[in-house]
CSV table of C-alpha atoms and ligand atoms in Angstrom, one decimal:
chain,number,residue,atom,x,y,z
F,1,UNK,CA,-9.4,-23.3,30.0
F,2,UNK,CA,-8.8,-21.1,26.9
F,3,UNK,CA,-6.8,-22.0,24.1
F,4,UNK,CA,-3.0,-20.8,24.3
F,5,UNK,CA,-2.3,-18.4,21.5
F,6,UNK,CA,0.7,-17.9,19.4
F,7,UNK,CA,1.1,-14.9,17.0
F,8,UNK,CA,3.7,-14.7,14.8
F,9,UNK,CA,4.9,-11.6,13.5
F,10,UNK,CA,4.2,-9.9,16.7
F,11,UNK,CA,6.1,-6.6,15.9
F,12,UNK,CA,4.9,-6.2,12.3
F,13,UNK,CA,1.6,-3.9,11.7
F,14,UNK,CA,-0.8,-6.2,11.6
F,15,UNK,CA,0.5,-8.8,14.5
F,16,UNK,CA,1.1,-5.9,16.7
F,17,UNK,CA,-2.9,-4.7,17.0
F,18,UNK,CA,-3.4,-8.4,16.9
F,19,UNK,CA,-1.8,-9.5,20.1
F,20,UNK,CA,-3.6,-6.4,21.5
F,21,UNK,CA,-7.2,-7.4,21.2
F,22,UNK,CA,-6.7,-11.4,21.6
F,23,UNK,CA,-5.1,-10.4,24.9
F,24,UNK,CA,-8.2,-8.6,25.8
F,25,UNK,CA,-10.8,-11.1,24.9
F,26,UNK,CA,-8.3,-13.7,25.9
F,27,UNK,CA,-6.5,-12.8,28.5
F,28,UNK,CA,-2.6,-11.6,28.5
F,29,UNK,CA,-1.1,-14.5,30.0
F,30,UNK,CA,-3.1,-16.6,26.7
F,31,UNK,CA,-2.0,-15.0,24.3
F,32,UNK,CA,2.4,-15.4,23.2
F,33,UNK,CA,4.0,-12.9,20.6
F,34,UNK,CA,6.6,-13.7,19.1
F,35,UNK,CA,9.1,-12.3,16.2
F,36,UNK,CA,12.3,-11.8,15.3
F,37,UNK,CA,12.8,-8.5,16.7
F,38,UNK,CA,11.3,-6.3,20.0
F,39,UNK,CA,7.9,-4.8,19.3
F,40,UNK,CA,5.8,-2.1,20.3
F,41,UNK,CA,5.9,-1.3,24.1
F,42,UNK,CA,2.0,-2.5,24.8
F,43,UNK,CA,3.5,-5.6,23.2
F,44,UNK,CA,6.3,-5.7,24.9
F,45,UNK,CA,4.8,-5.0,28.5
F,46,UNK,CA,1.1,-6.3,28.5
F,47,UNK,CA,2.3,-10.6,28.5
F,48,UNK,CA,4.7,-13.0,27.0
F,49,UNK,CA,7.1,-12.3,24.4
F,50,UNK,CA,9.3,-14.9,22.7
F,51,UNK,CA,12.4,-14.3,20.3
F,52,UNK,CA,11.7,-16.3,17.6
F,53,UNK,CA,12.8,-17.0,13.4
F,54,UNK,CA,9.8,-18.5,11.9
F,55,UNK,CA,12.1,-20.3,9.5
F,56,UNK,CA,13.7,-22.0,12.5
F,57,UNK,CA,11.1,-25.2,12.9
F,58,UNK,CA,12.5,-26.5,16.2
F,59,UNK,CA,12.8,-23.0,17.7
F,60,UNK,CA,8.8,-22.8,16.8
F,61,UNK,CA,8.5,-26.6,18.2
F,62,UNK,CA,10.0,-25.2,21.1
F,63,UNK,CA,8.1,-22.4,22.0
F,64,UNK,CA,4.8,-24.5,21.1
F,65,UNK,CA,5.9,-26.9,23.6
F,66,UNK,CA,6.9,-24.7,26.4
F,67,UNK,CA,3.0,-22.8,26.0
F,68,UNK,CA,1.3,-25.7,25.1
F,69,UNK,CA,0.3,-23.4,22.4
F,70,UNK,CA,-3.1,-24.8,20.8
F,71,UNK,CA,-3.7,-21.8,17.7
F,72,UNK,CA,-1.0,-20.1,15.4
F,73,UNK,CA,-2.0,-16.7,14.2
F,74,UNK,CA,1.2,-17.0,10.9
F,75,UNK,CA,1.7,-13.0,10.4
F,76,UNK,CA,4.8,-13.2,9.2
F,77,UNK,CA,5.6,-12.7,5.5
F,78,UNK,CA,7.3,-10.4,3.1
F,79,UNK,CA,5.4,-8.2,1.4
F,80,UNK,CA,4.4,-7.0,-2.3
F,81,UNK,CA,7.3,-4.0,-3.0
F,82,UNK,CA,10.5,-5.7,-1.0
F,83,UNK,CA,9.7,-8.9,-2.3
F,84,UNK,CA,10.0,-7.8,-5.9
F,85,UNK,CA,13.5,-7.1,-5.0
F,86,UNK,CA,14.0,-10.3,-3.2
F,87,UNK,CA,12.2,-12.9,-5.1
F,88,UNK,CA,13.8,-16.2,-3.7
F,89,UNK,CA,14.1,-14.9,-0.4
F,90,UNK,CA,10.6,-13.9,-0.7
F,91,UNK,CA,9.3,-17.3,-1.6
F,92,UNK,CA,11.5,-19.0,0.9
F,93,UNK,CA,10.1,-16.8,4.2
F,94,UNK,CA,6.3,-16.9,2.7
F,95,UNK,CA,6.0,-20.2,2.0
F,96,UNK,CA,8.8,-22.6,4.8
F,97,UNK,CA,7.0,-20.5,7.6
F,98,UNK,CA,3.5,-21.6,6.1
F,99,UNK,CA,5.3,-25.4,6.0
F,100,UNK,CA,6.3,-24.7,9.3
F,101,UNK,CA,2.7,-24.2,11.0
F,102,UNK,CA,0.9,-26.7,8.6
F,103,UNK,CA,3.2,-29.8,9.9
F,104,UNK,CA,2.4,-28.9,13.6
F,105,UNK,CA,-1.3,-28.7,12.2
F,106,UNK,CA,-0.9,-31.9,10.2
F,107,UNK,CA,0.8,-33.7,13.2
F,108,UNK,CA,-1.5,-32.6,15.5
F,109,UNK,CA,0.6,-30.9,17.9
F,110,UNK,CA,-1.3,-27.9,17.5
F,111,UNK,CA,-5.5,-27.4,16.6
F,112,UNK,CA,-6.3,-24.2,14.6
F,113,UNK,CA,-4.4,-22.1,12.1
F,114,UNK,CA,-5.1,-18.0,11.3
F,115,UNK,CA,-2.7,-17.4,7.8
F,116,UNK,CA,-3.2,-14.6,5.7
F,117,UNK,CA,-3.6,-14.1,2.6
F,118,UNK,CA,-3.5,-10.9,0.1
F,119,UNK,CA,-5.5,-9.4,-2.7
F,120,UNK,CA,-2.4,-9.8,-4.4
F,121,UNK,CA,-3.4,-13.3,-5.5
F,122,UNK,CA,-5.5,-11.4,-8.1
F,123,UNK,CA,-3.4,-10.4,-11.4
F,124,UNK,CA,-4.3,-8.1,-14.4
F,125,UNK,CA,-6.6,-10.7,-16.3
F,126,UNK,CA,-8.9,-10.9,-13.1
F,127,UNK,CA,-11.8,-8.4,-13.1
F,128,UNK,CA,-11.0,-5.5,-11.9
F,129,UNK,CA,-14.6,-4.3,-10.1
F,130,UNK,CA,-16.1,-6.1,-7.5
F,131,UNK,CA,-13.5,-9.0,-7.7
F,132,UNK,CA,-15.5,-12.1,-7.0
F,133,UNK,CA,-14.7,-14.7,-4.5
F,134,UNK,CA,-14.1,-17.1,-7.6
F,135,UNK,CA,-12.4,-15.5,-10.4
F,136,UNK,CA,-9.8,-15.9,-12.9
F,137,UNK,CA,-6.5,-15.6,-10.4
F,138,UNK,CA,-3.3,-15.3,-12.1
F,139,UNK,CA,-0.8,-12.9,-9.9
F,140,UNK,CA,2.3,-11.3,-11.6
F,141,UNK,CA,3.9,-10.4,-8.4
F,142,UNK,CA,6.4,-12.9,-6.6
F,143,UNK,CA,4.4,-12.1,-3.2
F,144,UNK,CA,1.0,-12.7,-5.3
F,145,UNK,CA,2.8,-16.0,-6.6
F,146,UNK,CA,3.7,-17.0,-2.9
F,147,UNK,CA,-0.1,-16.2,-1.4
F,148,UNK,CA,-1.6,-17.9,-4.3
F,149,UNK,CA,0.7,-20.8,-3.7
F,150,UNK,CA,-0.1,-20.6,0.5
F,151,UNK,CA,-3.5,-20.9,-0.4
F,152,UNK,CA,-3.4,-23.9,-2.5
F,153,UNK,CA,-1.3,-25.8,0.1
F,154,UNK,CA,-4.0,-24.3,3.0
F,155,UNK,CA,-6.3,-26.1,0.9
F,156,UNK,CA,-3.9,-29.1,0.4
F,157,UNK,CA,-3.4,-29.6,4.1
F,158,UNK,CA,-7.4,-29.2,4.6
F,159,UNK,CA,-8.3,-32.1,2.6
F,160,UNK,CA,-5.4,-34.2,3.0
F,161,UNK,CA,-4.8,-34.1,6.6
F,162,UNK,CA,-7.8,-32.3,8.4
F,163,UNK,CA,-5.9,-29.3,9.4
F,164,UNK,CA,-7.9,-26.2,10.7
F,165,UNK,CA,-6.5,-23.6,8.8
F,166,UNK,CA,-8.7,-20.0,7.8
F,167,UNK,CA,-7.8,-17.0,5.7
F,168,UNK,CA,-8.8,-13.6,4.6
F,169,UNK,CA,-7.5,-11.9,1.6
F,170,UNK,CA,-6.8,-9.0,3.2
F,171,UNK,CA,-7.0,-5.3,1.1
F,172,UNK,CA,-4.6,-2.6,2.1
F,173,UNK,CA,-4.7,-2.2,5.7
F,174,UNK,CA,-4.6,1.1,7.4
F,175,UNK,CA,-3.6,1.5,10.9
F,176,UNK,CA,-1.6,4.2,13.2
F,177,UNK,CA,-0.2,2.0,16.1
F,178,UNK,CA,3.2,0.1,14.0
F,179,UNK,CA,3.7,1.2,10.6
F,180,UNK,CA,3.6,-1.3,7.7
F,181,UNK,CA,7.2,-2.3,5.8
F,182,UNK,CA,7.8,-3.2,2.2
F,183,UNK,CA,4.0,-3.0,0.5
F,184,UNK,CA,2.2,-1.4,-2.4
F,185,UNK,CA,-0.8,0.2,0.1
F,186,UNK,CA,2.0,1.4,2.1
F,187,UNK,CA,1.2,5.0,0.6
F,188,UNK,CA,-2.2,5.1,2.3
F,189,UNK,CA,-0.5,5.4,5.8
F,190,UNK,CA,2.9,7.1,5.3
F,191,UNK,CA,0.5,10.0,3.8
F,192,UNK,CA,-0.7,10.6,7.2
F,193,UNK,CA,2.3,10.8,9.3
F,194,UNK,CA,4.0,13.2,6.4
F,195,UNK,CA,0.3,15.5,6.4
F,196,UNK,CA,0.9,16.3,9.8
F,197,UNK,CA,4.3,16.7,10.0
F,198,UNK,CA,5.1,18.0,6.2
F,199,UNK,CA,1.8,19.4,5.2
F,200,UNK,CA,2.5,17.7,1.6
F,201,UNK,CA,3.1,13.7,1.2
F,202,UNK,CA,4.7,12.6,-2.7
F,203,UNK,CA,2.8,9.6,-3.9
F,204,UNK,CA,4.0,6.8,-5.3
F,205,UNK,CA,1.3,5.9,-7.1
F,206,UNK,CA,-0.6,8.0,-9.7
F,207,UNK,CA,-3.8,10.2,-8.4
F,208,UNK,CA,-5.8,7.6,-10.1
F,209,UNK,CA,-4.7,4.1,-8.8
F,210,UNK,CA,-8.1,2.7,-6.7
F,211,UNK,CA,-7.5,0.4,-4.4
F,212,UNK,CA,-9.0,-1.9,-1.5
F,213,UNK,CA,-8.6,-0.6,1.6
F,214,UNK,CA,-9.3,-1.2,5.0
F,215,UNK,CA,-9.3,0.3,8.7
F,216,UNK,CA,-7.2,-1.5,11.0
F,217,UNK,CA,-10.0,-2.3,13.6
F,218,UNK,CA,-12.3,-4.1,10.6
F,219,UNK,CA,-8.9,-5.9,9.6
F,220,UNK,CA,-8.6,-7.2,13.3
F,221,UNK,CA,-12.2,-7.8,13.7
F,222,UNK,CA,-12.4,-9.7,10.7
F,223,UNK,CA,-9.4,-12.4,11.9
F,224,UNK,CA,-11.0,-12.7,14.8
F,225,UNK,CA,-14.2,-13.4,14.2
F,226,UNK,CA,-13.1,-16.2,11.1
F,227,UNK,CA,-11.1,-18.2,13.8
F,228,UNK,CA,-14.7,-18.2,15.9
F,229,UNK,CA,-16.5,-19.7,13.6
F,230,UNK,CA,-17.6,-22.9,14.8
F,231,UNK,CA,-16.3,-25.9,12.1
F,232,UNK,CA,-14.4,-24.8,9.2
F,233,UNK,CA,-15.6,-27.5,6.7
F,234,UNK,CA,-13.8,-26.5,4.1
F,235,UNK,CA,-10.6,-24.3,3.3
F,236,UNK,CA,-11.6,-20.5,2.1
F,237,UNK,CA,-9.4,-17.5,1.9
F,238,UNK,CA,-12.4,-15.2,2.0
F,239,UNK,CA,-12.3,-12.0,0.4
F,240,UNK,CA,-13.1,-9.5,2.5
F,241,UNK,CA,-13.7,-5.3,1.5
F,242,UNK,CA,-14.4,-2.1,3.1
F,243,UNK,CA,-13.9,1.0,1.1
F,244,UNK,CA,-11.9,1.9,-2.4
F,245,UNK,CA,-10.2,4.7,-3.0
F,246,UNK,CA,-7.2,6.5,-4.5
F,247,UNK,CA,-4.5,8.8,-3.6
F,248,UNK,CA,-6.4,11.8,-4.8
F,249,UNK,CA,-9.6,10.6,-3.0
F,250,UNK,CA,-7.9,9.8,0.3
F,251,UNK,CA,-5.9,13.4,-0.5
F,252,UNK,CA,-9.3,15.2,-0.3
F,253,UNK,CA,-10.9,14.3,2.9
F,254,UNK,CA,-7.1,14.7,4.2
F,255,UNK,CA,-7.4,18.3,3.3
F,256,UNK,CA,-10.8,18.3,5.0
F,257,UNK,CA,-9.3,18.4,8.5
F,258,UNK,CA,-5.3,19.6,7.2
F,259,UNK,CA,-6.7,22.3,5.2
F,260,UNK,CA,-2.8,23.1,3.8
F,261,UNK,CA,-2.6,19.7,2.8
F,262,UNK,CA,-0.4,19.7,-0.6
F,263,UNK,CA,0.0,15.5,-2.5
F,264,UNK,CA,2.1,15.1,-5.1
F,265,UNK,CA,2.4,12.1,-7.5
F,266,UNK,CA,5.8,10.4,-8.3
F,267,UNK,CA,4.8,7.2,-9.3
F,268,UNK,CA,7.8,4.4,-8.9
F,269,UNK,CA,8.1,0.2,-9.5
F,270,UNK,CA,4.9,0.0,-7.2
F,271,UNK,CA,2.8,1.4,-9.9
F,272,UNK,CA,3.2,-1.8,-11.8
F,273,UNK,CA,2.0,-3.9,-9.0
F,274,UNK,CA,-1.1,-1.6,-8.3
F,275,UNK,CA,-2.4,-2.1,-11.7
F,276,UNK,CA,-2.3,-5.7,-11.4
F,277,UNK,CA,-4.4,-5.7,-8.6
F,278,UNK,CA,-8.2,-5.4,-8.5
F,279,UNK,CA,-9.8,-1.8,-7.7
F,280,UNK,CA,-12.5,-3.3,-5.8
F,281,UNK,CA,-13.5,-6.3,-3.5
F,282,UNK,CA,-17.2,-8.4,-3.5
F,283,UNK,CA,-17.1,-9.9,-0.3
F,284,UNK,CA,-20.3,-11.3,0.0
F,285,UNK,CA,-19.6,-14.5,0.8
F,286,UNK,CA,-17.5,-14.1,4.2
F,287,UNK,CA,-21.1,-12.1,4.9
F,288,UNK,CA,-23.1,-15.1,4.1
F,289,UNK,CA,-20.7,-17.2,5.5
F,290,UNK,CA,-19.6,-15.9,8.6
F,291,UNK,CA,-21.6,-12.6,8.9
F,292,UNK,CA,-19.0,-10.4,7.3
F,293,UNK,CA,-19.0,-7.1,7.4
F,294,UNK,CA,-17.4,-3.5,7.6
F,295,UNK,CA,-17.9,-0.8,9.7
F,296,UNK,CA,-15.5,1.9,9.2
F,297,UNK,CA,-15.8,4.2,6.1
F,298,UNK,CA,-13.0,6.7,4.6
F,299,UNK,CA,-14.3,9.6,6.4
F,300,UNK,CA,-14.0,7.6,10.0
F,301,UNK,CA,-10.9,6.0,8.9
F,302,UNK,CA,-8.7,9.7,8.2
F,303,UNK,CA,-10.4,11.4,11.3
F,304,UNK,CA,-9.2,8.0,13.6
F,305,UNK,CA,-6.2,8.2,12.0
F,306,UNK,CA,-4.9,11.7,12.4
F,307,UNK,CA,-6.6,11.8,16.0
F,308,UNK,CA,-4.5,8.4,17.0
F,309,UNK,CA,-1.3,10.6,15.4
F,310,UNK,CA,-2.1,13.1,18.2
F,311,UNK,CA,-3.3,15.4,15.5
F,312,UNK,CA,-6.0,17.8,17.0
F,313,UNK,CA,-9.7,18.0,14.4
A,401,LIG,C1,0.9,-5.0,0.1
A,401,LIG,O1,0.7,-3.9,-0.3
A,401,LIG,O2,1.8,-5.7,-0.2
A,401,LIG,C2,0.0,-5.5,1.2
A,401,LIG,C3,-1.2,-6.3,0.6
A,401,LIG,C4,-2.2,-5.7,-0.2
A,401,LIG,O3,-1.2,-7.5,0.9
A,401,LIG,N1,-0.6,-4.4,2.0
């Protein structure tokens, strides 16, 4: 028998697409969301849902229990913008949730571990092109501060106790499907929505600010295939990279299929965070280690997105 599957964070962006393709290769009645609100209809409709506060530990215990639930995708966490605003509360929901899932982990009540971290970890002393795997990582952001932290205490729980527990640091992630909430990237999909509806989106973020990106379907693919891997023998939040660009660059091949297509730059407290991160990822070691790579480029990514927007090419 498969594996029961818990993700949590079920109706954020990334969960959402998540649940979707475990439920596929898994089957529906394998795979549980849970979150803290309703999600996306597919969600909703396609196989169990559970209400559920990751910062409730016997509520989690519960739901474990009643699923005999064997792997913990952790997609729950406050991201890079709102958590500047909230820094405690911040800390408290990224790292007690991590807690949460480790001591199930640690106590053996549940195998294998998915938690993800960011290329926030990086800060402004890091290099900024072609970010090693290994580099100088000192973040300035609270959310930065919390992923750096999660990692260390993924690591922790690793040696200490034997837990499974595998990470990416995931780039900006762009997807149609649920829109993302309180991050720096978030720029890189609202533009879409306001291109076809608007014809003209106002950055946040200067023409010039590259950053990592990534297509939805690579971000999924990615998670998935890390939690195949045989053995993990030793904790790695692998970097892991697909394209760079900035607002002006994504703006162009916009315009390619929205000809009209006006951007203007307005650039807010989120240009402070962008410039702390690194403009580009080297992610060579998830592709020596687990056969890592991309597929989708700018070009496919702005075509799949307007098309899944119901925008005609
Ligand atoms: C954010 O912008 O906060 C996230 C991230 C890069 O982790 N998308």
């Amino acid at each position: 028998m498969d594996d029961k599957i818990l993700i949590i964070g079920s109706s954020g962006q990334i969960g959402t697409e998540l649940v979707l393709k475990l439920r596929k290769i898994y089957g529906n009645e394998n795979v549980i969301a849970s979150d803290i609100r309703k999600g996306n209809y597919e969600v909703m409709e396609s196989g169990p849902f559970e209400l559920l506060d990751v910062m409730n530990k016997n509520d989690i215990a519960e739901v474990v229990e009643k699923y005999e639930i064997k792997q913990v995708y952790l997609m729950a966490a406050m991201l890079s913008a709102i958590a500047e605003r909230n820094p405690k509360k911040a800390w408290d929901l990224n790292m007690n949730s991590l807690f949460n899932i480790l001591d199930l982990a640690k106590d053996k009540i549940i195998d294998k571990i998915f938690w993800p971290s960011s290329i926030a970890v990086f800060g402004p002393d890091t290099p900024k092109m072609n970010t090693p795997q290994n580099t100088v990582i000192k973040p300035t952001t609270v959310y930065g501060i919390s992923k750096l932290a999660g990692e260390n205490w993924c690591a922790y729980y690793h040696k200490k106790y034997g837990v499974d527990v595998r990470s990416v640091r995931y780039p900006g992630v762009i997807s149609y499907k649920t829109t993302p909430g309180g991050g720096t990237t978030d720029y890189a999909v609202e533009i879409f929505y306001e291109a076809i509806r608007k014809k003209c989106y106002k950055s946040f973020l200067t023409e010039d600010t590259t950053l990592p990106m990534m297509y939805m379907d690579d971000a999924i693919d990615a998670t998935i295939k890390l939690m195949q891997v045989d053995k993990n023998k030793k904790y790695i939040s692998y970097n892991i990279a697909a394209m760079s660009f900035s607002p002006k660059e994504l703006s162009k091949v916009i315009k390619k299929y929205v000809p009209d297509f006006e951007m203007n730059y307005k650039p807010d407290s989120r240009q402070e965070i962008a410039d702390s991160w690194p403009q580009s990822i080297d992610d060579s070691k998830a592709n020596k280690d687990w056969n890592w790579k991309a597929k989708v480029d700018i070009d496919e990514l702005v075509r799949s997105m307007l098309q899944g927007l119901h925008y005609t090419l």
